[in-house]
Tab-separated table of C-alpha atoms in Angstrom:
chain	number	residue	atom	x	y	z
A	1144	MET	CA	0.062	0.501	0.170
A	1145	THR	CA	0.423	3.173	-0.711
A	1146	GLN	CA	1.635	6.486	1.868
A	1147	PRO	CA	2.854	8.787	1.273
A	1148	PRO	CA	6.399	9.526	0.016
A	1149	VAL	CA	6.874	13.191	-0.079
A	1150	GLU	CA	6.968	15.686	-3.239
A	1151	PRO	CA	8.671	16.965	-5.340
A	1152	SER	CA	10.910	13.898	-5.623
A	1153	PRO	CA	13.407	11.916	-6.066
A	1154	ALA	CA	15.742	13.256	-2.736
A	1155	PRO	CA	18.560	15.761	-4.299
A	1156	THR	CA	21.863	14.211	-3.862
A	1157	ALA	CA	24.979	14.582	-1.923
A	1158	SER	CA	25.994	18.470	-2.578
A	1159	PRO	CA	27.923	21.456	-0.982
A	1160	GLY	CA	24.806	21.881	1.159
A	1161	GLY	CA	24.979	18.363	2.386
A	1162	ALA	CA	21.751	15.991	3.509
A	1163	GLY	CA	20.569	19.124	4.564
A	1164	ALA	CA	19.714	21.021	1.801
A	1165	TYR	CA	16.647	19.861	1.382
A	1166	ALA	CA	15.206	20.789	4.245
A	1167	GLU	CA	16.455	24.481	3.658
A	1168	ALA	CA	13.998	23.916	0.523
A	1169	GLY	CA	11.462	23.307	2.616
A	1170	VAL	CA	10.844	19.718	2.578
A	1171	SER	CA	11.324	16.442	5.619
A	1172	ILE	CA	11.776	13.441	4.871
A	1173	GLU	CA	12.130	12.681	8.522
A	1174	ALA	CA	8.474	13.911	8.815
A	1175	ALA	CA	7.373	12.425	6.293
A	1176	ASP	CA	8.638	9.196	7.976
A	1177	THR	CA	6.797	10.365	11.313
A	1178	ALA	CA	3.495	10.566	9.334
A	1179	ILE	CA	4.205	7.440	8.230
A	1180	GLU	CA	4.265	5.382	11.430
A	1181	LEU	CA	1.848	7.190	13.127
A	1182	MET	CA	-1.286	6.776	10.410
A	1183	LYS	CA	0.198	3.139	9.601
A	1184	GLY	CA	-2.376	2.156	12.461
A	1185	TRP	CA	-5.033	3.991	11.312
A	1186	VAL	CA	-4.668	2.564	7.594
A	1187	ASP	CA	-4.665	-1.568	8.537
A	1188	LYS	CA	-8.397	-0.894	10.376
A	1189	ALA	CA	-9.787	0.708	6.624
A	1190	ARG	CA	-8.681	-3.051	4.943
A	1191	ARG	CA	-10.565	-5.839	3.089
A	1192	PRO	CA	-9.588	-9.226	2.658
A	1193	GLU	CA	-8.725	-8.033	-0.668
A	1194	VAL	CA	-6.553	-5.827	-0.533
A	1195	ILE	CA	-2.595	-6.994	-1.548
A	1196	GLY	CA	0.387	-6.297	0.275
A	1197	GLY	CA	1.103	-2.775	3.411
A	1198	LEU	CA	2.410	0.304	3.576
A	1199	GLY	CA	5.158	1.693	1.536
A	1200	GLY	CA	5.083	-0.134	-2.156
A	1201	PHE	CA	4.374	2.277	-4.705
A	1202	ALA	CA	1.235	0.881	-5.869
A	1203	GLY	CA	-2.413	-0.642	-4.096
A	1204	LEU	CA	-2.935	-3.616	-5.196
A	1205	PHE	CA	-6.770	-5.519	-4.735
A	1206	ASP	CA	-7.460	-8.793	-5.960
A	1207	ALA	CA	-9.033	-8.896	-9.105
A	1208	SER	CA	-10.319	-12.946	-8.684
A	1209	ALA	CA	-13.288	-12.000	-6.901
A	1210	LEU	CA	-14.961	-10.366	-9.147
A	1211	THR	CA	-15.289	-13.901	-10.664
A	1212	HIS	CA	-18.706	-14.519	-8.828
A	1213	TYR	CA	-20.082	-11.704	-11.438
A	1214	ARG	CA	-21.895	-12.040	-14.170
A	1215	ARG	CA	-20.854	-9.040	-16.236
A	1216	PRO	CA	-19.141	-7.178	-13.717
A	1217	LEU	CA	-18.795	-3.031	-14.808
A	1218	LEU	CA	-16.284	-1.081	-12.091
A	1219	ALA	CA	-16.941	2.530	-11.585
A	1220	THR	CA	-14.854	5.113	-10.407
A	1221	SER	CA	-15.382	8.373	-8.830
A	1222	THR	CA	-12.974	11.494	-7.616
A	1223	ASP	CA	-13.413	14.804	-5.529
A	1224	GLY	CA	-12.120	16.583	-3.236
A	1225	VAL	CA	-14.274	18.427	0.032
A	1226	GLY	CA	-13.902	22.219	-1.530
A	1227	THR	CA	-12.904	24.979	0.995
A	1228	LYS	CA	-13.988	23.543	4.133
A	1229	VAL	CA	-10.977	22.778	4.442
A	1230	ALA	CA	-9.916	26.275	5.798
A	1231	ILE	CA	-12.444	25.609	8.497
A	1232	ALA	CA	-10.566	22.415	9.574
A	1233	GLN	CA	-7.682	24.794	9.238
A	1234	MET	CA	-9.056	28.175	11.531
A	1235	MET	CA	-9.836	25.038	14.293
A	1236	ASP	CA	-6.969	23.377	13.567
A	1237	VAL	CA	-9.028	20.139	14.081
A	1238	HIS	CA	-8.141	17.651	10.738
A	1239	ASP	CA	-10.182	14.770	12.666
A	1240	THR	CA	-12.600	15.035	10.212
A	1241	ILE	CA	-12.061	16.283	6.784
A	1242	GLY	CA	-11.303	12.446	6.454
A	1243	PHE	CA	-15.001	11.726	6.795
A	1244	ASP	CA	-16.152	14.402	4.325
A	1245	LEU	CA	-13.761	13.416	1.531
A	1246	VAL	CA	-15.205	9.959	1.509
A	1247	GLY	CA	-18.975	10.689	2.135
A	1248	MET	CA	-17.462	13.109	-1.505
A	1249	VAL	CA	-16.605	10.469	-3.786
A	1250	VAL	CA	-17.925	7.014	-2.501
A	1251	ASP	CA	-21.357	8.312	-1.799
A	1252	ASP	CA	-21.073	9.516	-6.010
A	1253	LEU	CA	-20.051	6.149	-7.125
A	1254	VAL	CA	-22.893	4.377	-4.891
A	1255	VAL	CA	-25.446	6.179	-6.867
A	1256	CYS	CA	-25.502	3.540	-10.096
A	1257	GLY	CA	-25.710	0.331	-8.110
A	1258	ALA	CA	-22.393	0.446	-7.453
A	1259	GLU	CA	-20.630	-1.215	-4.423
A	1260	PRO	CA	-17.130	1.008	-3.548
A	1261	LEU	CA	-14.175	-1.522	-2.761
A	1262	PHE	CA	-10.948	0.912	-2.464
A	1263	MET	CA	-9.688	4.629	-2.134
A	1264	THR	CA	-6.638	6.278	-2.468
A	1265	ASP	CA	-6.066	9.589	-1.539
A	1266	TYR	CA	-4.105	12.628	-1.623
A	1267	ILE	CA	-2.742	15.270	0.877
A	1268	ALA	CA	-1.255	18.204	-0.361
A	1269	THR	CA	0.325	20.915	2.421
A	1270	GLY	CA	3.292	23.789	2.908
A	1271	ARG	CA	4.702	22.047	5.444
A	1272	VAL	CA	4.187	17.896	6.389
A	1273	VAL	CA	3.201	17.922	10.193
A	1274	PRO	CA	3.279	14.299	11.237
A	1275	GLU	CA	0.195	14.121	13.562
A	1276	ARG	CA	-2.047	16.413	11.561
A	1277	ILE	CA	-1.315	14.520	8.217
A	1278	ALA	CA	-2.062	11.402	10.460
A	1279	ALA	CA	-5.085	13.051	11.599
A	1280	ILE	CA	-6.581	13.452	8.669
A	1281	VAL	CA	-5.738	10.310	7.255
A	1282	LYS	CA	-7.977	8.818	10.738
A	1283	GLY	CA	-10.398	10.196	8.873
A	1284	ILE	CA	-9.626	9.233	6.452
A	1285	ALA	CA	-9.672	5.620	6.809
A	1286	GLU	CA	-12.676	5.707	9.997
A	1287	GLY	CA	-14.857	6.746	6.953
A	1288	CYS	CA	-14.133	4.607	4.739
A	1289	VAL	CA	-14.721	1.504	7.178
A	1290	LEU	CA	-17.617	2.445	7.498
A	1291	ALA	CA	-18.303	2.831	3.728
A	1292	GLY	CA	-16.816	-0.231	3.297
A	1293	CYS	CA	-14.436	0.323	0.779
A	1294	ALA	CA	-10.410	-0.309	1.590
A	1295	LEU	CA	-7.947	2.372	1.674
A	1296	ILE	CA	-5.078	1.047	-0.530
A	1297	GLY	CA	-3.062	4.087	-1.128
A	1298	GLY	CA	-2.152	7.613	-1.214
A	1299	GLU	CA	0.193	10.188	-1.487
A	1300	THR	CA	1.115	13.284	0.478
A	1301	ALA	CA	2.856	16.277	-0.938
A	1302	GLU	CA	4.431	19.105	0.801
A	1303	HIS	CA	4.497	22.095	-1.684
A	1304	PRO	CA	6.447	25.070	0.974
A	1305	GLY	CA	6.244	28.050	-2.216
A	1306	LEU	CA	3.297	27.158	-3.065
A	1307	LEU	CA	1.242	26.539	-0.033
A	1308	ALA	CA	1.705	28.356	3.254
A	1309	PRO	CA	2.970	25.716	5.857
A	1310	ASP	CA	-0.494	24.913	8.049
A	1311	GLU	CA	-2.502	25.008	4.972
A	1312	TYR	CA	-3.197	21.833	2.968
A	1313	ASP	CA	-6.156	20.401	0.347
A	1314	VAL	CA	-7.359	16.084	-0.034
A	1315	ALA	CA	-8.921	15.000	-2.887
A	1316	GLY	CA	-9.577	10.606	-3.125
A	1317	ALA	CA	-10.663	8.710	-5.339
A	1318	THR	CA	-12.765	5.095	-5.638
A	1319	THR	CA	-13.025	2.523	-7.334
A	1320	GLY	CA	-15.996	0.272	-6.951
A	1321	VAL	CA	-17.920	-2.470	-8.931
A	1322	VAL	CA	-21.576	-3.296	-9.920
A	1323	GLU	CA	-23.742	-6.334	-11.580
A	1324	ALA	CA	-24.521	-4.362	-15.732
A	1325	ASP	CA	-28.065	-5.894	-15.423
A	1326	ALA	CA	-27.991	-4.284	-11.193
A	1327	LEU	CA	-26.809	-1.074	-13.132
A	1328	LEU	CA	-28.925	2.455	-11.302
A	1329	GLY	CA	-29.467	5.394	-13.461
A	1330	PRO	CA	-32.217	6.865	-15.707
A	1331	ALA	CA	-33.638	3.824	-17.592
A	1332	ARG	CA	-35.098	2.147	-14.363
A	1333	VAL	CA	-37.597	5.793	-13.540
A	1334	ARG	CA	-41.001	4.670	-14.192
A	1335	PRO	CA	-44.007	7.523	-13.220
A	1336	GLY	CA	-45.526	6.895	-10.046
A	1337	ASP	CA	-42.290	6.358	-8.770
A	1338	VAL	CA	-41.845	8.621	-5.017
A	1339	VAL	CA	-38.964	10.741	-4.419
A	1340	LEU	CA	-38.313	9.338	-1.165
A	1341	ALA	CA	-35.733	11.874	0.843
A	1342	MET	CA	-32.275	11.356	2.940
A	1343	GLU	CA	-31.633	13.842	5.954
A	1344	ALA	CA	-27.938	15.083	5.612
A	1345	SER	CA	-25.946	16.000	8.386
A	1346	GLY	CA	-25.537	19.690	8.116
A	1347	LEU	CA	-24.132	21.342	5.548
A	1348	HIS	CA	-22.086	18.446	4.159
A	1349	SER	CA	-19.514	19.312	1.593
A	1350	ASN	CA	-20.724	21.633	-0.494
A	1351	GLY	CA	-21.003	25.717	-1.008
A	1352	TYR	CA	-18.409	26.749	2.180
A	1353	SER	CA	-17.782	29.878	-0.234
A	1354	LEU	CA	-20.730	31.354	0.525
A	1355	VAL	CA	-21.293	29.786	3.707
A	1356	ARG	CA	-17.813	31.677	4.516
A	1357	HIS	CA	-18.972	34.203	2.774
A	1358	VAL	CA	-21.865	35.291	5.101
A	1359	LEU	CA	-21.354	34.607	8.050
A	1360	LEU	CA	-16.800	34.935	8.546
A	1361	THR	CA	-16.422	38.172	6.006
A	1362	ARG	CA	-20.133	39.934	5.823
A	1363	ALA	CA	-21.810	39.332	9.681
A	1364	GLY	CA	-17.538	38.700	10.909
A	1365	TRP	CA	-18.641	35.633	13.428
A	1366	ALA	CA	-16.466	34.047	15.251
A	1367	LEU	CA	-15.392	30.081	14.719
A	1368	ASP	CA	-15.473	29.928	18.585
A	1369	ARG	CA	-19.253	31.945	18.554
A	1370	ASP	CA	-22.023	30.001	20.384
A	1371	VAL	CA	-24.855	30.014	17.727
A	1372	PRO	CA	-28.157	28.968	20.210
A	1373	GLU	CA	-30.399	28.011	16.855
A	1374	LEU	CA	-27.506	25.887	16.560
A	1375	GLY	CA	-27.013	24.418	20.102
A	1376	ARG	CA	-23.317	24.599	19.945
A	1377	THR	CA	-20.367	26.839	18.088
A	1378	LEU	CA	-20.553	27.935	14.854
A	1379	GLY	CA	-17.337	26.208	14.368
A	1380	GLU	CA	-18.884	23.235	15.248
A	1381	GLU	CA	-21.504	22.987	13.473
A	1382	LEU	CA	-19.543	23.960	9.846
A	1383	LEU	CA	-16.900	21.142	10.439
A	1384	GLU	CA	-20.112	18.962	11.033
A	1385	PRO	CA	-18.925	15.536	9.171
A	1386	THR	CA	-20.419	14.695	5.940
A	1387	ARG	CA	-23.020	12.228	6.373
A	1388	ILE	CA	-21.550	8.275	4.328
A	1389	TYR	CA	-25.081	7.045	3.099
A	1390	ALA	CA	-22.861	3.863	1.377
A	1391	LYS	CA	-23.489	0.667	3.226
A	1392	ALA	CA	-27.663	2.026	4.130
A	1393	CYS	CA	-27.840	2.630	-0.319
A	1394	LEU	CA	-26.737	-0.620	-1.434
A	1395	GLU	CA	-28.939	-2.532	1.259
A	1396	LEU	CA	-31.715	-0.058	-0.176
A	1397	ALA	CA	-31.360	-1.314	-3.491
A	1398	SER	CA	-31.178	-4.745	-3.162
A	1399	ARG	CA	-33.523	-5.733	-0.789
A	1400	THR	CA	-36.551	-2.479	-2.744
A	1401	ALA	CA	-37.458	-1.874	-6.394
A	1402	THR	CA	-35.267	1.121	-6.563
A	1403	HIS	CA	-34.741	2.543	-9.759
A	1404	ALA	CA	-31.887	5.187	-9.539
A	1405	MET	CA	-29.529	7.159	-7.129
A	1406	SER	CA	-29.035	10.973	-6.429
A	1407	HIS	CA	-26.285	12.462	-4.382
A	1408	VAL	CA	-27.455	15.420	-3.184
A	1409	THR	CA	-23.940	17.783	-3.542
A	1410	GLY	CA	-23.165	21.274	-5.475
A	1411	GLY	CA	-26.063	22.553	-7.350
A	1412	GLY	CA	-28.109	21.238	-5.037
A	1413	LEU	CA	-31.257	18.353	-4.768
A	1414	ALA	CA	-33.158	19.324	-7.688
A	1415	ALA	CA	-30.028	19.764	-10.878
A	1416	ASN	CA	-28.525	16.807	-8.762
A	1417	LEU	CA	-31.671	15.174	-8.802
A	1418	GLU	CA	-31.885	15.673	-12.709
A	1419	ARG	CA	-28.822	13.960	-13.384
A	1420	VAL	CA	-30.691	10.486	-12.923
A	1421	MET	CA	-34.532	11.307	-15.001
A	1422	PRO	CA	-35.303	10.314	-18.386
A	1423	VAL	CA	-36.123	12.750	-20.467
A	1424	GLU	CA	-39.654	12.159	-20.773
A	1425	LEU	CA	-40.678	11.960	-16.988
A	1426	SER	CA	-40.342	14.962	-14.169
A	1427	ALA	CA	-40.483	15.380	-11.132
A	1428	THR	CA	-41.975	17.118	-8.062
A	1429	ILE	CA	-40.254	18.009	-4.916
A	1430	ASP	CA	-42.488	19.209	-1.876
A	1431	ARG	CA	-40.493	21.156	0.226
A	1432	ALA	CA	-43.122	21.264	3.574
A	1433	THR	CA	-42.273	17.848	3.496
A	1434	TRP	CA	-39.376	18.421	5.739
A	1435	ARG	CA	-36.998	20.912	7.907
A	1436	PRO	CA	-33.824	21.659	7.016
A	1437	GLN	CA	-31.376	22.142	9.999
A	1438	PRO	CA	-31.323	25.543	11.616
A	1439	VAL	CA	-27.564	25.804	10.188
A	1440	PHE	CA	-29.917	26.463	6.057
A	1441	ASP	CA	-31.606	29.581	7.714
A	1442	LEU	CA	-29.021	30.679	9.852
A	1443	VAL	CA	-27.229	31.886	5.806
A	1444	ARG	CA	-31.178	32.377	4.567
A	1445	ARG	CA	-30.979	35.045	7.421
A	1446	VAL	CA	-28.346	36.065	8.379
A	1447	GLY	CA	-27.321	36.417	4.011
A	1448	GLU	CA	-30.169	37.865	3.192
A	1449	VAL	CA	-29.614	34.945	0.131
A	1450	PRO	CA	-32.621	33.865	-1.721
A	1451	GLN	CA	-34.114	30.987	-1.205
A	1452	ALA	CA	-33.580	30.254	-5.222
A	1453	ASP	CA	-29.625	30.653	-5.108
A	1454	LEU	CA	-29.520	28.456	-1.150
A	1455	GLU	CA	-30.957	25.477	-2.902
A	1456	ALA	CA	-28.816	26.389	-5.890
A	1457	THR	CA	-25.785	26.504	-4.149
A	1458	LEU	CA	-26.425	23.243	-0.132
A	1459	ASN	CA	-28.455	20.468	0.311
A	1460	CYS	CA	-30.610	22.584	2.413
A	1461	GLY	CA	-31.271	19.343	4.666
A	1462	VAL	CA	-31.245	16.241	2.105
A	1463	GLY	CA	-28.159	14.332	1.536
A	1464	MET	CA	-29.164	11.563	-0.629
A	1465	VAL	CA	-32.945	10.675	-3.042
A	1466	ALA	CA	-33.537	7.619	-4.143
A	1467	LEU	CA	-36.131	7.145	-6.723
A	1468	ILE	CA	-38.207	4.188	-5.812
A	1469	ALA	CA	-41.710	1.842	-5.946
A	1470	PRO	CA	-43.938	3.453	-3.691
A	1471	ASP	CA	-45.151	-0.175	-2.902
A	1472	ASP	CA	-41.357	0.070	-0.911
A	1473	VAL	CA	-41.634	2.786	0.750
A	1474	ASP	CA	-42.123	1.910	4.919
A	1475	THR	CA	-39.316	-0.781	4.243
A	1476	ALA	CA	-37.188	1.723	2.405
A	1477	VAL	CA	-37.908	4.104	5.476
A	1478	GLU	CA	-37.698	1.213	7.873
A	1479	LEU	CA	-34.540	-0.099	6.496
A	1480	LEU	CA	-32.906	3.558	6.441
A	1481	ALA	CA	-33.831	4.578	10.600
A	1482	GLY	CA	-32.132	1.309	11.085
A	1483	HIS	CA	-29.014	2.539	9.581
A	1484	GLY	CA	-29.690	6.016	11.563
A	1485	ILE	CA	-31.390	8.257	8.918
A	1486	ARG	CA	-34.218	9.662	8.348
A	1487	ALA	CA	-35.289	9.105	5.243
A	1488	TRP	CA	-39.311	10.048	4.008
A	1489	ALA	CA	-41.127	10.545	0.852
A	1490	ALA	CA	-40.876	14.318	-0.252
A	1491	GLY	CA	-42.378	14.022	-4.068
A	1492	ALA	CA	-44.061	11.836	-7.226
A	1493	VAL	CA	-42.212	11.573	-10.843
A	1494	ARG	CA	-44.638	11.820	-13.344
A	1495	ALA	CA	-45.185	11.455	-17.571
A	1496	ASP	CA	-43.861	15.072	-18.367
A	1497	ASP	CA	-43.621	15.833	-22.485
A	1498	ARG	CA	-42.918	19.718	-21.641
A	1499	GLN	CA	-40.597	19.886	-19.078
A	1500	GLY	CA	-39.242	16.307	-19.783
A	1501	GLY	CA	-36.665	15.813	-17.295
A	1502	LYS	CA	-37.170	18.806	-14.702
A	1503	VAL	CA	-37.652	18.673	-11.514
A	1504	LEU	CA	-39.852	21.393	-9.713
A	1505	LEU	CA	-39.657	22.539	-6.286
A	1506	GLU	CA	-43.203	23.733	-4.486
A	1507	GLY	CA	-44.128	24.705	-1.447
A	1508	GLN	CA	-42.673	26.050	1.519
A	1509	HIS	CA	-41.014	24.494	4.954
A	1510	PRO	CA	-42.361	24.290	7.513
A	1511	GLY	CA	-41.225	28.023	9.222
A	1512	TRP	CA	-39.187	29.242	6.684
């Protein structure tokens, strides 16, 4: 398993500057080695039986013979980051939750087609390797992988002095999964009368933080340690709430109900993301009155005087995942998801529509808004 040589590499050969020349340029091989030692235990927790080898190789290995029982396996892959939420983690000096966000962003994009996430790799770029900080980030990634049922098989930590400030970093990841061809979910399966089943978000997740930071930190001038009564905690604690990981619950949902399509609600909001899995001859209507978004969404709306249309085009507004399922399976689905700790509800329906085909309409109003 790779994780993580420090770039740029290779290190310069001996010179008049001696062994410390690379360190003088701002890159510490020793710090990277320490980080590897600190993260080993967490990476080991995010293994599957199919993983071959351990930490330190040039490539992560996964035994593909585990896929031989598939009739026609389709490999699926997804790549993403967590956007400017990393700025909140850096400001608060809390780094062990951002990994959950990264895992959630990639595995839940993957699972919407019905694919089981098999393994994941990560990439961390930083201005200066602080071993404890890197290990904390990887800890969160590993714990997120355990929740998603996938292995963390590799990664890279790149030290970029001069490009990033010493305490700055960014994270990205990629995951690969598999789905049986005849079990592939998507627009082709969606039918008129399907119910739009909404799954509650844990909060903001990992999208729209440029808007949130602009409204609450820049314009309103609020500090991250400000106690916010509506939130029941500090602003910083709310903004760092980890992204909910739906992968295992959604896979069980697809196996036990007539689930036809799923949509991960990320950048662009609920309507735009659901439209990505709608066939052109159908449309869907969602009733806002069926749920009340968590207080943080109303806070951004009121403090920033953000028009609702802009809010809904940027934030998930309390819905992190959506499934389009047969009406007879709604009760089973709600109960199943509750067993995974996820509140779900019928939020709308799909209908035939020759005029607004492929579109999703939000109607009504959230309670209390």
